[in-house]
Amino acid sequence: MKRWFNLTTPRGLISAVLMMFAFGFMLVPLYDVFCEVTGLNGKTKGQYQGEIIPTNSERIITIQFVANRNDNLPWPFSPQQEELKLRLGERKQTSFQVSNSYDRAVVAQAIPSVSPAIAADYLNKVECFCFQQQPLEAGEVKSFPLVFFVDPALPETITKLTLSYTLFDISDTTTASAR
Amino acid sequence: MSGHTETAHHGPAKGWTRWILTTNHKDIGTLYLVFSLIMLFVGGSMAFVIRAELFQPGLQLVVPEFFNQMTTMHGLIMVFGAVMPAFVGLANWQVPLMIGAPDMALPRLNNWSFWILPFAFAMLLSTLLMAGGAPDFGWTFYAPLSTTYAPPSVTFFIFAIHMMGISSIMGAINIIVTIFNMRAPGMKMMDLPLFVWTWLITAFLLIAVMPVLAAVVTMMLMDVHFGTSFFNAAGGGDPVLFQHVFWFFAHPEVYIMVLPAFGVISQIVPAFSRKPLFGYHSMVYATMAIAVMSFIVWAHHMFTVGMPLTGELFFMYTTMLIAVPTGVKVFNWVSTMFRGSMSFETPMLFSIAFIVLFTIGGLSGLMLAIAPADFQYHDTYFVVAHFHYVLVPGSVFGIIAGVYYWLPKWCGKMYDEKLGQIHFWLSFIGVNLTFFPMHFVGLAGMPRRIPDYALQFADFNMLTSLGAFLFGTTQLLFVYILIKTIRSGKPAAQLPWDGAKGLEWSVPSPAPYHTFSTPPVVSDK
């Protein structure tokens, strides 16, 4: 006798459920790709790999540096200069000071953010302390270097940009990856 | 099942094990409905605590930490414990009766999907007794509040959500399989009653988004316990990602909670207008359009998160577009009533109130959809007013209307019409007194989820609290009416509503334990 219902429909539906579960996780890389393609979110890219072509752009912009600590950190963290003016395409070096006020060794990670977000794509870092996790000895005072230039293709409307770093204590998180 | 004879028309098993072992769609429907009624009172008593604290400015009754636990648990329990199971209960009772099927397609799965729920909610409620308290991060459980800063009980919360999700997904699979495969011979898809149609579409929404909810809480679990950094900026993750994934689930979830109510109203309005439903086809297509569009509007919950202008505009316009199919539905209901021979029994009163008050909630939703205006409304009581208008006189009134409408069929007794009318009017006054003043305090800038507020909001908050106490206690009358009906109601006719149409009215009242053992034949309508 023929079964009075078949299992085709439930099978299809269960695979749809599994696919949507996987899709939930796929949203994570999709989100990153989307932000990278569209340049949203103010995330800067990794280390600049190309040649630095000298330019004779006359446009001068202001860049401000902000240092934030994640709420529970008592460490002093500040930029060497709060603000500097530079020509587009000009290579600049600055640094950030941090001291570990704990009496134990820690690992710190700085996360950059650029405002306005659209400028993130034009801020190229040749060297940045944010590329690596930063081990700090107990009581150590350290100067974090930052070497960067701003792409001359920066939209005309932007005359001032802010680069902020938020410092996190990631001593507990061993698997955290650098960005 | 091979042992029993064909002639045995047996009834329910004896004793309490009947309810644990049952695979009968009517028993399971009853279990779902009773469970959701209990959860309505559990969640309602939390609302009672919230409104008592907000009765006056200042901190009187509870500490702010506990207040946060109350708002969180109230939201979670009402969404996952009261509204969703109530609709699954209605579906269990009505879908087989309305399509002429003897039972749900997967009866054992059906039993399991119900019996997961009491355990899931026992687990969720047990967090109230744990060290560190219950979840206190809002029902939207935004990371990092729900990860880095969460109380230890968050793990129990995550597993409870997993269990509720599994239950909903199994329920949805069951409903789809039943509707696709077990319709009475001759019943085409476009002959389905609208309640069945809306539930079919809801079930597809559940299958699409409950797994995403499971994924997002799994990511939280891994962030909390396994050192991953999905939502942790220090490790390269992004808390905003949480909001995107969450709302990708939660916006369709909003329609999951209201589409079946649309279905119930579309059954009741024609019955008491004594006219066929106006625009059946457009109702079906409008429901589908709402369901499809619910996937592309999620970020309107996050206008203030810092999206680019294009994103704001995209989500603003798509959100406003949803008003079109919703408007189609509202106009169809009104056209159904137009020049109908209307009567106003309790189910019809709740249905008309649904149409009017849901439309108010829809309009405040349109206001919130305007991105520049939302910057002011965001996270104020205006939002609270909006979603309570669509959920309480929307979903909850839809459920209550359905219960009054089908109760004579379920228990074979008629409820007391006079008490039903009193229940309606007290609920109607209570609901508006509770939620309407919230619009004003919200526009004036009162933030949501706070245990204390500035003095200028005092009067409206007191009104709101009084309304809430009225609405809450009125629901005790509902319980009394239900008990009275079951115990001593007058016997109901097979067709208690003279305008009602559909297969469910072709079986006697009360509906026998087994119906449609031989499929009914549906000819052209």
PDB file of C-alpha atoms in Angstrom, chain A residues 4-11 13-14 16-29 31-32 35 40-41 43 70-72 109-111 117 168-170 173-179, chain B residues 102 104-107 149 162 169 172-174 176-177 180-182 204 207-209 211-212 214-216 218-219 222 226-230 232-238 240-241 244-245 248 295 308:
ATOM      1  CA  TRP A   4      -0.326   8.248   2.767  1.00  0.00           C
ATOM      2  CA  PHE A   5       2.266  10.934   2.972  1.00  0.00           C
ATOM      3  CA  ASN A   6       5.747  11.186   1.575  1.00  0.00           C
ATOM      4  CA  LEU A   7       8.961  12.395   3.120  1.00  0.00           C
ATOM      5  CA  THR A   8      10.034  14.581   0.206  1.00  0.00           C
ATOM      6  CA  THR A   9       8.649  17.781   1.677  1.00  0.00           C
ATOM      7  CA  PRO A  10      10.126  17.351   5.183  1.00  0.00           C
ATOM      8  CA  ARG A  11      13.514  16.472   3.699  1.00  0.00           C
ATOM      9  CA  LEU A  13      12.470  21.729   4.531  1.00  0.00           C
ATOM     10  CA  ILE A  14      15.102  20.278   6.855  1.00  0.00           C
ATOM     11  CA  ALA A  16      16.460  24.534   4.009  1.00  0.00           C
ATOM     12  CA  VAL A  17      16.831  24.892   7.790  1.00  0.00           C
ATOM     13  CA  LEU A  18      20.424  23.665   7.687  1.00  0.00           C
ATOM     14  CA  MET A  19      21.205  25.986   4.796  1.00  0.00           C
ATOM     15  CA  MET A  20      19.818  28.985   6.653  1.00  0.00           C
ATOM     16  CA  PHE A  21      21.861  28.043   9.747  1.00  0.00           C
ATOM     17  CA  ALA A  22      24.975  28.013   7.597  1.00  0.00           C
ATOM     18  CA  PHE A  23      23.870  31.264   5.987  1.00  0.00           C
ATOM     19  CA  GLY A  24      23.742  32.857   9.446  1.00  0.00           C
ATOM     20  CA  PHE A  25      27.456  32.136   9.819  1.00  0.00           C
ATOM     21  CA  MET A  26      28.173  33.164   6.248  1.00  0.00           C
ATOM     22  CA  LEU A  27      26.862  36.611   7.097  1.00  0.00           C
ATOM     23  CA  VAL A  28      30.082  37.152   9.075  1.00  0.00           C
ATOM     24  CA  PRO A  29      32.529  36.998   6.121  1.00  0.00           C
ATOM     25  CA  TYR A  31      29.700  41.516   6.213  1.00  0.00           C
ATOM     26  CA  ASP A  32      33.477  41.958   6.135  1.00  0.00           C
ATOM     27  CA  CYS A  35      32.426  46.659   4.311  1.00  0.00           C
ATOM     28  CA  LEU A  40      32.035  51.456   5.099  1.00  0.00           C
ATOM     29  CA  ASN A  41      32.632  51.156   8.790  1.00  0.00           C
ATOM     30  CA  LYS A  43      38.071  50.302   9.071  1.00  0.00           C
ATOM     31  CA  ASN A  70      38.491  50.190  26.399  1.00  0.00           C
ATOM     32  CA  ASP A  71      36.486  51.053  29.511  1.00  0.00           C
ATOM     33  CA  ASN A  72      38.207  48.975  32.161  1.00  0.00           C
ATOM     34  CA  GLN A 109      45.653  45.255  20.717  1.00  0.00           C
ATOM     35  CA  ALA A 110      44.753  48.578  19.156  1.00  0.00           C
ATOM     36  CA  ILE A 111      41.775  48.815  16.808  1.00  0.00           C
ATOM     37  CA  ALA A 117      34.353  56.515   7.321  1.00  0.00           C
ATOM     38  CA  PHE A 168      42.013  46.563  24.312  1.00  0.00           C
ATOM     39  CA  ASP A 169      43.570  44.283  26.864  1.00  0.00           C
ATOM     40  CA  ILE A 170      43.531  40.884  25.169  1.00  0.00           C
ATOM     41  CA  THR A 173      42.039  35.981  24.594  1.00  0.00           C
ATOM     42  CA  THR A 174      44.760  33.881  23.110  1.00  0.00           C
ATOM     43  CA  THR A 175      43.073  33.238  19.798  1.00  0.00           C
ATOM     44  CA  ALA A 176      42.470  36.857  18.911  1.00  0.00           C
ATOM     45  CA  SER A 177      43.921  37.724  15.558  1.00  0.00           C
ATOM     46  CA  ALA A 178      45.602  40.965  14.641  1.00  0.00           C
ATOM     47  CA  ARG A 179      44.041  43.281  12.166  1.00  0.00           C
TER      48      ARG A 179
ATOM     49  CA  PRO B 102      -7.357  13.810   9.857  1.00  0.00           C
ATOM     50  CA  MET B 104      -1.034  16.932  11.282  1.00  0.00           C
ATOM     51  CA  ALA B 105       1.330  15.189   8.882  1.00  0.00           C
ATOM     52  CA  LEU B 106       4.013  14.442  11.482  1.00  0.00           C
ATOM     53  CA  PRO B 107       2.158  13.795  14.754  1.00  0.00           C
ATOM     54  CA  TYR B 149      29.174  42.284  29.985  1.00  0.00           C
ATOM     55  CA  HIS B 162      18.141  27.181  20.926  1.00  0.00           C
ATOM     56  CA  ILE B 169      11.249  25.047  13.275  1.00  0.00           C
ATOM     57  CA  ALA B 172       6.781  25.083  10.942  1.00  0.00           C
ATOM     58  CA  ILE B 173       7.946  21.993   9.044  1.00  0.00           C
ATOM     59  CA  ASN B 174       4.902  20.126  10.295  1.00  0.00           C
ATOM     60  CA  ILE B 176       4.021  23.144   5.694  1.00  0.00           C
ATOM     61  CA  VAL B 177       4.021  19.384   5.140  1.00  0.00           C
ATOM     62  CA  PHE B 180       1.130  20.722   1.003  1.00  0.00           C
ATOM     63  CA  ASN B 181       0.248  17.055   1.286  1.00  0.00           C
ATOM     64  CA  MET B 182      -2.943  16.599   3.250  1.00  0.00           C
ATOM     65  CA  PHE B 204       8.292  29.539   5.558  1.00  0.00           C
ATOM     66  CA  ILE B 207      12.186  28.131   8.491  1.00  0.00           C
ATOM     67  CA  ALA B 208      14.164  30.928   6.927  1.00  0.00           C
ATOM     68  CA  VAL B 209      14.984  32.959  10.023  1.00  0.00           C
ATOM     69  CA  PRO B 211      18.147  29.067  11.989  1.00  0.00           C
ATOM     70  CA  VAL B 212      19.732  32.519  11.686  1.00  0.00           C
ATOM     71  CA  ALA B 214      20.285  29.884  16.237  1.00  0.00           C
ATOM     72  CA  ALA B 215      23.437  30.939  14.387  1.00  0.00           C
ATOM     73  CA  VAL B 216      23.663  34.296  16.139  1.00  0.00           C
ATOM     74  CA  THR B 218      25.771  30.141  18.753  1.00  0.00           C
ATOM     75  CA  MET B 219      28.237  32.889  17.834  1.00  0.00           C
ATOM     76  CA  MET B 222      31.471  30.902  21.200  1.00  0.00           C
ATOM     77  CA  PHE B 226      35.450  29.646  23.404  1.00  0.00           C
ATOM     78  CA  GLY B 227      37.449  32.817  22.906  1.00  0.00           C
ATOM     79  CA  THR B 228      36.215  33.691  19.440  1.00  0.00           C
ATOM     80  CA  SER B 229      35.708  37.319  18.489  1.00  0.00           C
ATOM     81  CA  PHE B 230      32.640  37.480  16.276  1.00  0.00           C
ATOM     82  CA  ASN B 232      34.510  41.603  19.923  1.00  0.00           C
ATOM     83  CA  ALA B 233      36.401  44.493  18.378  1.00  0.00           C
ATOM     84  CA  ALA B 234      39.612  43.629  20.234  1.00  0.00           C
ATOM     85  CA  GLY B 235      39.860  40.396  18.298  1.00  0.00           C
ATOM     86  CA  GLY B 236      38.859  41.875  14.971  1.00  0.00           C
ATOM     87  CA  GLY B 237      35.118  41.326  15.263  1.00  0.00           C
ATOM     88  CA  ASP B 238      32.402  43.909  15.166  1.00  0.00           C
ATOM     89  CA  VAL B 240      27.517  46.111  14.723  1.00  0.00           C
ATOM     90  CA  LEU B 241      27.632  42.770  12.932  1.00  0.00           C
ATOM     91  CA  HIS B 244      22.773  43.103  11.424  1.00  0.00           C
ATOM     92  CA  VAL B 245      22.485  39.356  11.982  1.00  0.00           C
ATOM     93  CA  PHE B 248      17.975  39.873   9.795  1.00  0.00           C
ATOM     94  CA  PHE B 295      14.049  40.225   4.384  1.00  0.00           C
ATOM     95  CA  PRO B 308      26.008  55.639   4.878  1.00  0.00           C
TER      96      PRO B 308
END
